[in-house]
PDB file of C-alpha atoms in Angstrom:
ATOM      1  CA  GLN L   1       0.000   0.000   0.000  1.00  0.00           C
ATOM      2  CA  ALA L   2       2.763   2.442   0.906  1.00  0.00           C
ATOM      3  CA  LEU L   3       4.703   1.841  -2.302  1.00  0.00           C
ATOM      4  CA  GLU L   4       1.555   2.171  -4.386  1.00  0.00           C
ATOM      5  CA  TYR L   5       0.807   5.464  -2.617  1.00  0.00           C
ATOM      6  CA  LEU L   6       4.300   6.793  -3.401  1.00  0.00           C
ATOM      7  CA  TYR L   7       4.045   5.600  -6.999  1.00  0.00           C
ATOM      8  CA  ASN L   8       0.683   7.315  -7.484  1.00  0.00           C
ATOM      9  CA  ASN L   9       1.935  10.579  -5.959  1.00  0.00           C
ATOM     10  CA  LEU L  10       4.770  10.674  -8.470  1.00  0.00           C
ATOM     11  CA  ASN L  11       3.388   9.034 -11.607  1.00  0.00           C
ATOM     12  CA  VAL L  12      -0.408   9.259 -11.515  1.00  0.00           C
ATOM     13  CA  ASP L  13      -1.407  12.308  -9.474  1.00  0.00           C
ATOM     14  CA  GLU L  14       1.928  14.060 -10.148  1.00  0.00           C
ATOM     15  CA  VAL L  15       1.934  15.858  -6.796  1.00  0.00           C
ATOM     16  CA  THR L  16       5.606  15.025  -6.263  1.00  0.00           C
ATOM     17  CA  PRO L  17       8.124  16.367  -8.792  1.00  0.00           C
ATOM     18  CA  ARG L  18      10.524  13.847 -10.325  1.00  0.00           C
ATOM     19  CA  SER L  19      13.412  15.984  -9.032  1.00  0.00           C
ATOM     20  CA  ALA L  20      12.491  14.809  -5.524  1.00  0.00           C
ATOM     21  CA  LEU L  21      13.952  11.402  -6.441  1.00  0.00           C
ATOM     22  CA  GLU L  22      17.312  13.012  -7.113  1.00  0.00           C
ATOM     23  CA  SER L  23      17.531  14.946  -3.861  1.00  0.00           C
ATOM     24  CA  ASP L  24      18.994  14.157  -0.480  1.00  0.00           C
ATOM     25  CA  ASN L  25      17.507  15.587   2.732  1.00  0.00           C
ATOM     26  CA  THR L  26      19.147  18.974   2.179  1.00  0.00           C
ATOM     27  CA  GLY L  27      17.886  19.080  -1.394  1.00  0.00           C
ATOM     28  CA  LEU L  28      14.340  18.251  -0.307  1.00  0.00           C
ATOM     29  CA  THR L  29      14.470  20.953   2.351  1.00  0.00           C
ATOM     30  CA  ASN L  30      15.558  23.459  -0.299  1.00  0.00           C
ATOM     31  CA  LEU L  31      12.762  22.359  -2.635  1.00  0.00           C
ATOM     32  CA  PHE L  32      10.295  22.902   0.222  1.00  0.00           C
ATOM     33  CA  ILE L  33      11.736  26.316   1.152  1.00  0.00           C
ATOM     34  CA  ASN L  34      11.474  27.373  -2.509  1.00  0.00           C
ATOM     35  CA  LYS L  35       7.881  26.112  -2.677  1.00  0.00           C
ATOM     36  CA  LYS L  36       8.633  23.451  -5.296  1.00  0.00           C
ATOM     37  CA  ILE L  37       7.163  20.679  -3.122  1.00  0.00           C
ATOM     38  CA  ALA L  38       4.304  20.999  -0.666  1.00  0.00           C
ATOM     39  CA  ILE L  39       5.195  18.209   1.737  1.00  0.00           C
ATOM     40  CA  TYR L  40       8.179  16.083   2.667  1.00  0.00           C
ATOM     41  CA  SER L  41       9.383  13.918   5.507  1.00  0.00           C
ATOM     42  CA  ASN L  42      12.238  14.963   7.741  1.00  0.00           C
ATOM     43  CA  GLY L  43      13.037  15.689  11.359  1.00  0.00           C
ATOM     44  CA  SER L  44      12.518  18.459  13.873  1.00  0.00           C
ATOM     45  CA  TYR L  45      16.029  19.702  13.102  1.00  0.00           C
ATOM     46  CA  ASP L  46      14.720  21.118   9.809  1.00  0.00           C
ATOM     47  CA  LEU L  47      12.365  23.612  11.439  1.00  0.00           C
ATOM     48  CA  SER L  48      15.078  26.202  12.081  1.00  0.00           C
ATOM     49  CA  VAL L  49      16.453  25.745   8.543  1.00  0.00           C
ATOM     50  CA  ILE L  50      12.990  26.301   7.040  1.00  0.00           C
ATOM     51  CA  ARG L  51      12.296  29.325   9.239  1.00  0.00           C
ATOM     52  CA  GLU L  52      15.643  30.843   8.303  1.00  0.00           C
ATOM     53  CA  GLY L  53      15.313  30.078   4.588  1.00  0.00           C
ATOM     54  CA  ALA L  54      11.660  31.100   4.231  1.00  0.00           C
ATOM     55  CA  PRO L  55      10.537  33.194   7.210  1.00  0.00           C
ATOM     56  CA  ASP L  56       7.193  33.986   5.530  1.00  0.00           C
ATOM     57  CA  ILE L  57       6.279  30.372   4.774  1.00  0.00           C
ATOM     58  CA  SER L  58       3.291  28.949   6.616  1.00  0.00           C
ATOM     59  CA  ILE L  59       4.155  25.438   7.769  1.00  0.00           C
ATOM     60  CA  GLY L  60       2.657  22.677   9.807  1.00  0.00           C
ATOM     61  CA  THR L  61       3.935  19.360  11.092  1.00  0.00           C
ATOM     62  CA  ALA L  62       2.263  16.003  11.571  1.00  0.00           C
ATOM     63  CA  THR L  63       2.998  12.514  12.789  1.00  0.00           C
ATOM     64  CA  TYR L  64       3.522   9.692  10.317  1.00  0.00           C
ATOM     65  CA  PRO L  65       0.173   8.107   9.493  1.00  0.00           C
ATOM     66  CA  GLY L  66      -0.296   4.502  10.463  1.00  0.00           C
ATOM     67  CA  ILE L  67      -2.050   1.831   8.474  1.00  0.00           C
ATOM     68  CA  GLY L  68      -5.600   2.104   9.733  1.00  0.00           C
ATOM     69  CA  GLU L  69      -5.937   4.149  12.894  1.00  0.00           C
ATOM     70  CA  GLY L  70      -3.174   5.679  14.950  1.00  0.00           C
ATOM     71  CA  ILE L  71       0.349   6.898  14.447  1.00  0.00           C
ATOM     72  CA  GLY L  72       2.802   5.161  12.170  1.00  0.00           C
ATOM     73  CA  ILE L  73       6.107   3.773  13.355  1.00  0.00           C
ATOM     74  CA  THR L  74       9.320   5.715  13.020  1.00  0.00           C
ATOM     75  CA  ILE L  75      12.908   4.703  13.602  1.00  0.00           C
ATOM     76  CA  VAL L  76      14.545   6.624  16.407  1.00  0.00           C
ATOM     77  CA  ASN L  77      18.260   6.975  16.656  1.00  0.00           C
ATOM     78  CA  GLY L  78      20.533   8.799  18.985  1.00  0.00           C
ATOM     79  CA  PHE L  79      24.006   9.393  20.184  1.00  0.00           C
ATOM     80  CA  ASN L  80      25.691   7.481  22.949  1.00  0.00           C
ATOM     81  CA  LEU L  81      28.393   7.985  25.496  1.00  0.00           C
ATOM     82  CA  TYR L  82      30.612   4.985  26.079  1.00  0.00           C
ATOM     83  CA  ILE L  83      33.039   4.330  28.885  1.00  0.00           C
ATOM     84  CA  PRO L  84      35.778   1.994  27.659  1.00  0.00           C
ATOM     85  CA  GLU L  85      36.324  -1.002  29.905  1.00  0.00           C
ATOM     86  CA  ASN L  86      40.012  -0.141  30.244  1.00  0.00           C
ATOM     87  CA  SER L  87      39.466   3.569  30.867  1.00  0.00           C
ATOM     88  CA  ASN L  88      41.709   5.212  33.449  1.00  0.00           C
ATOM     89  CA  ASN L  89      39.019   7.824  34.134  1.00  0.00           C
ATOM     90  CA  LYS L  90      35.865   5.805  34.735  1.00  0.00           C
ATOM     91  CA  ASP L  91      34.696   7.951  37.653  1.00  0.00           C
ATOM     92  CA  ALA L  92      35.061  11.187  35.701  1.00  0.00           C
ATOM     93  CA  ALA L  93      33.442   9.598  32.649  1.00  0.00           C
ATOM     94  CA  TRP L  94      30.500   8.426  34.742  1.00  0.00           C
ATOM     95  CA  LYS L  95      30.075  11.960  36.123  1.00  0.00           C
ATOM     96  CA  LEU L  96      29.835  13.203  32.538  1.00  0.00           C
ATOM     97  CA  VAL L  97      27.206  10.549  31.730  1.00  0.00           C
ATOM     98  CA  GLU L  98      25.196  11.579  34.802  1.00  0.00           C
ATOM     99  CA  PHE L  99      25.519  15.264  33.879  1.00  0.00           C
ATOM    100  CA  VAL L 100      24.374  14.762  30.284  1.00  0.00           C
ATOM    101  CA  GLY L 101      21.572  12.456  31.436  1.00  0.00           C
ATOM    102  CA  ARG L 102      19.888  15.054  33.646  1.00  0.00           C
ATOM    103  CA  PRO L 103      16.664  16.237  31.977  1.00  0.00           C
ATOM    104  CA  GLU L 104      17.676  19.903  31.930  1.00  0.00           C
ATOM    105  CA  ASN L 105      21.014  19.062  30.301  1.00  0.00           C
ATOM    106  CA  SER L 106      19.621  16.372  28.005  1.00  0.00           C
ATOM    107  CA  GLY L 107      17.248  18.962  26.586  1.00  0.00           C
ATOM    108  CA  ARG L 108      19.702  21.844  26.509  1.00  0.00           C
ATOM    109  CA  LEU L 109      22.684  20.074  24.943  1.00  0.00           C
ATOM    110  CA  THR L 110      20.935  18.614  21.900  1.00  0.00           C
ATOM    111  CA  THR L 111      19.973  20.251  18.637  1.00  0.00           C
ATOM    112  CA  THR L 112      17.282  17.631  18.058  1.00  0.00           C
ATOM    113  CA  LEU L 113      15.004  15.867  20.527  1.00  0.00           C
ATOM    114  CA  PRO L 114      16.300  14.722  23.911  1.00  0.00           C
ATOM    115  CA  ALA L 115      16.617  11.131  25.021  1.00  0.00           C
ATOM    116  CA  ARG L 116      14.621  11.837  28.169  1.00  0.00           C
ATOM    117  CA  LYS L 117      10.900  12.490  27.937  1.00  0.00           C
ATOM    118  CA  SER L 118      11.034  14.629  31.066  1.00  0.00           C
ATOM    119  CA  ALA L 119      13.187  17.119  29.128  1.00  0.00           C
ATOM    120  CA  PHE L 120      10.158  17.941  26.964  1.00  0.00           C
ATOM    121  CA  GLU L 121       8.968  20.073  29.880  1.00  0.00           C
ATOM    122  CA  LEU L 122      11.677  22.614  29.036  1.00  0.00           C
ATOM    123  CA  GLU L 123      10.518  25.861  27.420  1.00  0.00           C
ATOM    124  CA  ARG L 124      12.380  25.167  24.163  1.00  0.00           C
ATOM    125  CA  TYR L 125      10.036  22.236  23.437  1.00  0.00           C
ATOM    126  CA  SER L 126       6.823  24.271  23.792  1.00  0.00           C
ATOM    127  CA  ASP L 127       6.812  25.229  20.086  1.00  0.00           C
ATOM    128  CA  PRO L 128       3.560  23.777  18.666  1.00  0.00           C
ATOM    129  CA  LEU L 129       5.427  22.620  15.541  1.00  0.00           C
ATOM    130  CA  LEU L 130       7.481  20.283  17.738  1.00  0.00           C
ATOM    131  CA  GLY L 131       4.335  18.644  19.163  1.00  0.00           C
ATOM    132  CA  PRO L 132       3.940  15.991  16.439  1.00  0.00           C
ATOM    133  CA  PHE L 133       7.646  15.102  16.611  1.00  0.00           C
ATOM    134  CA  ILE L 134       7.359  14.643  20.369  1.00  0.00           C
ATOM    135  CA  GLU L 135       4.161  12.612  19.981  1.00  0.00           C
ATOM    136  CA  GLN L 136       5.840  10.462  17.311  1.00  0.00           C
ATOM    137  CA  MET L 137       8.472   9.407  19.860  1.00  0.00           C
ATOM    138  CA  ASP L 138       5.857   7.184  21.525  1.00  0.00           C
ATOM    139  CA  SER L 139       5.770   4.992  18.415  1.00  0.00           C
ATOM    140  CA  GLY L 140       9.506   5.097  17.813  1.00  0.00           C
ATOM    141  CA  LYS L 141      11.452   1.882  17.439  1.00  0.00           C
ATOM    142  CA  ALA L 142      15.183   1.302  17.453  1.00  0.00           C
ATOM    143  CA  GLY L 143      16.737   0.783  14.060  1.00  0.00           C
ATOM    144  CA  PRO L 144      17.646  -2.746  12.995  1.00  0.00           C
ATOM    145  CA  THR L 145      20.945  -4.084  14.300  1.00  0.00           C
ATOM    146  CA  TYR L 146      21.712  -6.583  11.557  1.00  0.00           C
ATOM    147  CA  THR L 147      25.322  -6.597  10.421  1.00  0.00           C
ATOM    148  CA  ASN L 148      24.128  -6.301   6.830  1.00  0.00           C
ATOM    149  CA  TRP L 149      21.488  -3.640   7.543  1.00  0.00           C
ATOM    150  CA  SER L 150      23.115  -0.960   5.369  1.00  0.00           C
ATOM    151  CA  GLN L 151      23.142  -3.381   2.423  1.00  0.00           C
ATOM    152  CA  MET L 152      19.509  -4.316   3.105  1.00  0.00           C
ATOM    153  CA  GLN L 153      18.564  -0.656   3.261  1.00  0.00           C
ATOM    154  CA  ALA L 154      20.338   0.049  -0.046  1.00  0.00           C
ATOM    155  CA  GLU L 155      18.467  -2.852  -1.676  1.00  0.00           C
ATOM    156  CA  ILE L 156      15.126  -1.636  -0.317  1.00  0.00           C
ATOM    157  CA  TYR L 157      15.756   1.910  -1.577  1.00  0.00           C
ATOM    158  CA  SER L 158      16.960   0.612  -4.943  1.00  0.00           C
ATOM    159  CA  GLN L 159      13.801  -1.442  -5.491  1.00  0.00           C
ATOM    160  CA  ILE L 160      11.567   1.446  -4.423  1.00  0.00           C
ATOM    161  CA  GLN L 161      13.370   3.719  -6.856  1.00  0.00           C
ATOM    162  CA  GLN L 162      12.950   1.167  -9.665  1.00  0.00           C
ATOM    163  CA  VAL L 163       9.182   1.288  -9.106  1.00  0.00           C
ATOM    164  CA  LEU L 164       9.023   5.064  -8.873  1.00  0.00           C
ATOM    165  CA  LEU L 165      11.024   5.445 -12.091  1.00  0.00           C
ATOM    166  CA  ASN L 166       8.679   3.004 -13.888  1.00  0.00           C
ATOM    167  CA  ASN L 167      11.464   0.460 -14.383  1.00  0.00           C
ATOM    168  CA  LYS L 168       9.636  -2.304 -12.456  1.00  0.00           C
ATOM    169  CA  ASP L 169       6.115  -3.042 -11.387  1.00  0.00           C
ATOM    170  CA  ILE L 170       5.419  -3.100  -7.659  1.00  0.00           C
ATOM    171  CA  SER L 171       4.978  -6.865  -7.377  1.00  0.00           C
ATOM    172  CA  THR L 172       8.267  -7.658  -9.139  1.00  0.00           C
ATOM    173  CA  ALA L 173      10.170  -5.081  -7.114  1.00  0.00           C
ATOM    174  CA  LEU L 174       8.787  -6.377  -3.815  1.00  0.00           C
ATOM    175  CA  ASN L 175       9.658  -9.963  -4.756  1.00  0.00           C
ATOM    176  CA  ASP L 176      13.180  -8.937  -5.797  1.00  0.00           C
ATOM    177  CA  MET L 177      13.533  -6.945  -2.587  1.00  0.00           C
ATOM    178  CA  CYS L 178      12.466  -9.889  -0.423  1.00  0.00           C
ATOM    179  CA  THR L 179      14.807 -12.286  -2.236  1.00  0.00           C
ATOM    180  CA  ALA L 180      17.798  -9.972  -1.805  1.00  0.00           C
ATOM    181  CA  VAL L 181      17.042  -9.129   1.834  1.00  0.00           C
ATOM    182  CA  ASP L 182      16.421 -12.789   2.701  1.00  0.00           C
ATOM    183  CA  ALA L 183      19.844 -13.659   1.270  1.00  0.00           C
ATOM    184  CA  LEU L 184      21.439 -10.912   3.369  1.00  0.00           C
ATOM    185  CA  LEU L 185      19.622 -12.152   6.483  1.00  0.00           C
ATOM    186  CA  VAL L 186      20.916 -15.679   5.911  1.00  0.00           C
ATOM    187  CA  ALA L 187      24.443 -14.319   5.469  1.00  0.00           C
ATOM    188  CA  ASP L 188      24.183 -12.181   8.627  1.00  0.00           C
TER     189      ASP L 188
END
């Protein structure tokens, strides 16, 4: 259903320009700022870029739609602090971990969303445009940890692109995708 929706947006309804397939996140943000696309998917970190690039633009944010009712699933990632087992400064390192982990610091020291929900109480997260991003966190899942995940992801994107460019039908692309990913899972 999702792939058919994307295909129709691009090839049937033509609400997405073909140039969107050639753009990375920065390129999509620029297309949005220049009013060449009406909607795109990115993170809360883009809000300041959009406001700076197009201060007069009227924008809104929303959660990812789910299939049926409710919010869709998103992959959440983050940054970590590690204390090496052989560290000579474990106590000092642990103090840093504790410092960064406090809600007020967790919220203040990031340019995205904090790891701690309690940090959302900070004033900087009261912007209504951040609300959907914060709400989306409740349906966030950790990214896959397969050794071959980057290869799987490349295969998935490649097959999606083949459909969107009219080089393959959806059924063939999904079958090819499953075959390739299954082989990578077996090899993992």
